[in-house]
Amino acid sequence: MKLLILYIAIFLYGIYELLSGLKMQSFEGNILIVSNLAVIFCLILARLNIWKAEQGSLMEVSMEEEDSHQVSLERKAYTAATYIQIAMSISFTALLIGFLLLRDSQPVIVFASAILMVVSIASFIPSEKIVKITNPNFMFPDPQSKNYHEEYFEQFDDGEKYVMLKGLFHLYQLVIWGLVILAFGLMFYSVFTGNSQLVGIIGIGALLMLIQVSYTISLKPGKLK
């Protein structure tokens, strides 16, 4: 709850700074400040949902309401994770753009984006309390284990694994098509503006190859002993 109040205070202060310096800041600086405020707002919504989920987990409900109550808690937990992911993406993009355009003229704004990205990443680290809400029987593996990620994945039951893998398969298809469309977009941008995006196109091609080859290799059956 204290962290939620801190986020709200920073958000309100950020709005004050934006309004007071609206005419003094450059257009890019104002856009970056708005992006940072959007990140803070997402973190506020995430923390609010986490707090609601934690409070709801302490409630005692009847046997008839137990299933619906558990689903409600899981929805709040996953909603919080969604907001954190949005915050991570916005802060990452704002940091890169800010570093390119404002690192000399307005470095403080860029530094704020970097801090928010670190906070977003830290917020996304799985919390044992939240994981227990979404999966009461989940046991965190030893962080020092060499097979930590495999042991972490094995904690989920078959139904949860099916949902995860189905979602990842749809994401795989979305990423492939997204990269293809982006590559064509960069090609047309290079043609019509004269600003070469060759490095970006090569990077996309390499990433496409890496994703598809890795996925295909993962489906390849092992040798019979």
Coordinates of C-alpha atoms in Angstrom, one line a residue:
M1 CA 0.0 0.0 0.0
K2 CA 2.9 2.4 0.8
L3 CA 4.4 1.7 -2.6
L4 CA 1.0 2.5 -4.3
I5 CA 0.9 5.8 -2.4
L6 CA 4.4 6.6 -3.5
Y7 CA 3.6 5.9 -7.2
I8 CA 0.5 8.2 -7.0
A9 CA 2.6 11.0 -5.4
I10 CA 5.2 10.7 -8.1
F11 CA 2.5 10.6 -10.8
L12 CA 0.9 13.8 -9.5
Y13 CA 4.3 15.5 -9.2
G14 CA 5.0 14.5 -12.8
I15 CA 1.8 16.1 -14.0
Y16 CA 2.6 19.3 -12.1
E17 CA 6.1 19.4 -13.7
L18 CA 4.6 18.7 -17.2
L19 CA 2.1 21.5 -16.9
S20 CA 4.5 24.0 -15.4
G21 CA 7.2 23.4 -18.0
L22 CA 4.9 22.8 -21.0
K23 CA 6.1 25.8 -22.9
M24 CA 9.7 25.5 -21.8
Q25 CA 10.2 21.9 -22.9
S26 CA 10.7 20.8 -26.5
F27 CA 8.0 18.8 -28.2
E28 CA 10.0 15.6 -27.9
G29 CA 10.6 16.3 -24.2
N30 CA 6.9 16.7 -23.5
I31 CA 6.2 13.5 -25.3
L32 CA 8.8 11.7 -23.3
I33 CA 7.4 13.1 -20.0
V34 CA 3.9 11.9 -21.1
S35 CA 5.4 8.5 -21.8
N36 CA 7.0 8.4 -18.3
L37 CA 3.7 9.4 -16.7
A38 CA 2.0 6.6 -18.7
V39 CA 4.5 4.2 -17.2
I40 CA 3.8 5.4 -13.7
F41 CA 0.1 5.2 -14.3
C42 CA 0.4 1.6 -15.4
L43 CA 2.5 0.8 -12.3
I44 CA -0.2 2.4 -10.2
L45 CA -2.9 0.2 -11.8
A46 CA -0.6 -2.9 -11.4
R47 CA 0.1 -2.2 -7.7
L48 CA -3.7 -1.5 -7.1
N49 CA -4.6 -4.9 -8.6
I50 CA -1.8 -6.6 -6.6
W51 CA -3.1 -5.1 -3.4
K52 CA -6.7 -6.1 -4.3
A53 CA -5.5 -9.7 -5.0
E54 CA -3.5 -9.9 -1.7
Q55 CA -6.5 -8.5 0.3
G56 CA -8.9 -10.9 -1.5
S57 CA -6.6 -13.9 -0.7
L58 CA -7.1 -13.2 3.0
M59 CA -10.9 -13.4 2.7
E60 CA -12.8 -16.5 3.8
V61 CA -15.5 -17.6 1.4
S62 CA -18.0 -20.4 1.3
M63 CA -17.4 -23.6 -0.6
E64 CA -19.9 -22.5 -3.3
E65 CA -18.0 -19.3 -3.9
E66 CA -14.5 -20.7 -3.6
D67 CA -14.0 -21.4 -7.4
S68 CA -15.4 -18.0 -8.6
H69 CA -13.4 -16.2 -5.9
Q70 CA -10.1 -17.9 -6.9
V71 CA -10.8 -17.0 -10.6
S72 CA -11.4 -13.4 -9.5
L73 CA -8.0 -13.4 -7.7
E74 CA -6.2 -14.9 -10.7
R75 CA -7.8 -12.3 -13.0
K76 CA -6.5 -9.4 -10.8
A77 CA -3.0 -11.0 -10.6
Y78 CA -2.8 -11.4 -14.4
T79 CA -4.2 -7.9 -14.9
A80 CA -1.4 -6.6 -12.7
A81 CA 1.2 -8.5 -14.8
T82 CA -0.3 -7.0 -18.0
Y83 CA 0.0 -3.5 -16.7
I84 CA 3.6 -4.1 -15.7
Q85 CA 4.4 -5.5 -19.1
I86 CA 2.9 -2.4 -20.7
A87 CA 5.0 -0.2 -18.4
M88 CA 8.2 -2.2 -19.4
S89 CA 7.5 -1.8 -23.1
I90 CA 6.7 2.0 -22.9
S91 CA 9.7 2.7 -20.6
F92 CA 12.1 0.7 -22.8
T93 CA 10.9 2.5 -26.0
A94 CA 11.0 5.9 -24.2
L95 CA 14.6 5.3 -23.0
L96 CA 15.8 4.4 -26.5
I97 CA 14.1 7.3 -28.2
G98 CA 15.1 9.7 -25.5
F99 CA 18.7 8.6 -25.6
L100 CA 18.7 9.3 -29.4
L101 CA 17.0 12.7 -29.3
L102 CA 17.4 14.2 -25.8
R103 CA 20.6 12.8 -24.2
D104 CA 22.3 16.1 -24.6
S105 CA 19.5 18.7 -24.3
Q106 CA 17.3 17.0 -21.6
P107 CA 19.2 14.2 -20.0
V108 CA 17.1 14.3 -16.8
I109 CA 14.1 13.1 -18.7
V110 CA 16.0 10.2 -20.3
F111 CA 17.4 9.3 -16.9
A112 CA 13.9 9.2 -15.5
S113 CA 12.9 6.8 -18.3
A114 CA 15.9 4.5 -17.4
I115 CA 14.8 4.5 -13.7
L116 CA 11.2 3.6 -14.7
M117 CA 12.4 0.8 -16.9
V118 CA 14.4 -0.7 -13.9
V119 CA 11.4 -0.3 -11.6
S120 CA 9.1 -2.0 -14.2
I121 CA 11.6 -4.9 -14.6
A122 CA 11.9 -5.2 -10.8
S123 CA 8.1 -5.2 -10.5
F124 CA 7.8 -8.1 -13.0
I125 CA 10.0 -10.4 -11.0
P126 CA 7.6 -13.2 -9.8
S127 CA 6.4 -12.5 -6.3
E128 CA 5.9 -15.6 -4.2
K129 CA 2.8 -14.1 -2.6
I130 CA 1.2 -13.4 -6.0
V131 CA 2.2 -16.8 -7.5
K132 CA 0.5 -18.5 -4.5
I133 CA -2.6 -16.6 -5.5
T134 CA -2.6 -17.8 -9.1
N135 CA -1.3 -21.3 -8.2
P136 CA -1.7 -22.2 -4.5
N137 CA 0.4 -25.4 -4.9
F138 CA 3.3 -23.7 -6.6
M139 CA 6.8 -24.2 -5.1
F140 CA 9.6 -22.0 -6.1
P141 CA 12.7 -24.0 -7.2
D142 CA 16.2 -23.2 -5.8
P143 CA 17.4 -20.0 -7.5
Q144 CA 20.9 -21.4 -7.6
S145 CA 19.8 -24.4 -9.6
K146 CA 21.3 -24.8 -13.1
N147 CA 17.9 -26.0 -14.4
Y148 CA 15.9 -23.2 -12.6
H149 CA 13.7 -22.4 -15.6
E150 CA 12.9 -26.0 -16.4
E151 CA 12.1 -26.7 -12.7
Y152 CA 10.0 -23.5 -12.6
F153 CA 8.0 -24.7 -15.7
E154 CA 7.5 -28.2 -14.2
Q155 CA 5.7 -26.7 -11.3
F156 CA 2.6 -26.1 -13.5
D157 CA 0.1 -28.9 -14.1
D158 CA -0.8 -30.2 -17.6
G159 CA -3.8 -27.9 -18.0
E160 CA -1.7 -24.8 -17.2
K161 CA 1.1 -25.9 -19.5
Y162 CA -1.4 -26.4 -22.3
V163 CA -2.8 -22.9 -21.8
M164 CA 0.8 -21.5 -21.7
L165 CA 1.9 -23.4 -24.8
K166 CA -1.2 -22.4 -26.8
G167 CA -0.6 -18.8 -26.0
L168 CA 3.0 -19.0 -26.9
F169 CA 2.2 -20.7 -30.2
H170 CA -0.2 -17.8 -31.2
L171 CA 2.5 -15.4 -30.0
Y172 CA 5.0 -17.1 -32.3
Q173 CA 2.8 -16.7 -35.3
L174 CA 2.1 -13.0 -34.4
V175 CA 5.8 -12.2 -34.0
I176 CA 6.7 -13.8 -37.4
W177 CA 4.0 -11.9 -39.3
G178 CA 4.8 -8.7 -37.3
L179 CA 8.5 -8.9 -38.2
V180 CA 7.7 -9.6 -41.9
I181 CA 5.4 -6.6 -42.1
L182 CA 7.9 -4.4 -40.2
A183 CA 10.6 -5.4 -42.7
F184 CA 8.4 -4.5 -45.7
G185 CA 7.6 -1.2 -43.9
L186 CA 11.2 -0.4 -43.5
M187 CA 11.9 -1.2 -47.1
F188 CA 9.2 1.2 -48.4
Y189 CA 10.4 3.8 -45.9
S190 CA 13.9 3.5 -47.3
V191 CA 12.7 3.8 -50.9
F192 CA 10.4 6.8 -50.4
T193 CA 12.5 8.8 -47.9
G194 CA 16.0 8.0 -49.0
N195 CA 16.9 7.1 -45.4
S196 CA 18.5 3.6 -45.6
Q197 CA 17.1 1.1 -43.0
L198 CA 19.4 -1.6 -44.3
V199 CA 20.8 -2.5 -40.9
G200 CA 17.3 -2.8 -39.4
I201 CA 16.1 -5.0 -42.3
I202 CA 19.2 -7.3 -41.9
G203 CA 18.6 -7.5 -38.2
I204 CA 14.9 -8.4 -38.7
G205 CA 16.0 -11.1 -41.2
A206 CA 18.5 -12.6 -38.8
L207 CA 15.9 -12.5 -36.0
L208 CA 13.3 -14.2 -38.2
M209 CA 15.8 -17.0 -39.0
L210 CA 16.8 -17.4 -35.4
I211 CA 13.2 -17.7 -34.2
Q212 CA 12.0 -20.1 -36.9
V213 CA 15.1 -22.3 -36.8
S214 CA 15.0 -22.5 -33.0
Y215 CA 11.3 -23.3 -33.0
T216 CA 11.8 -26.0 -35.6
I217 CA 14.7 -27.6 -33.8
S218 CA 12.7 -27.6 -30.6
L219 CA 10.1 -29.8 -32.4
K220 CA 12.8 -32.2 -33.8
P221 CA 12.5 -35.6 -32.0
G222 CA 15.6 -36.8 -30.2
K223 CA 17.6 -39.9 -31.2
L224 CA 16.3 -43.2 -29.9
K225 CA 18.7 -45.0 -27.6

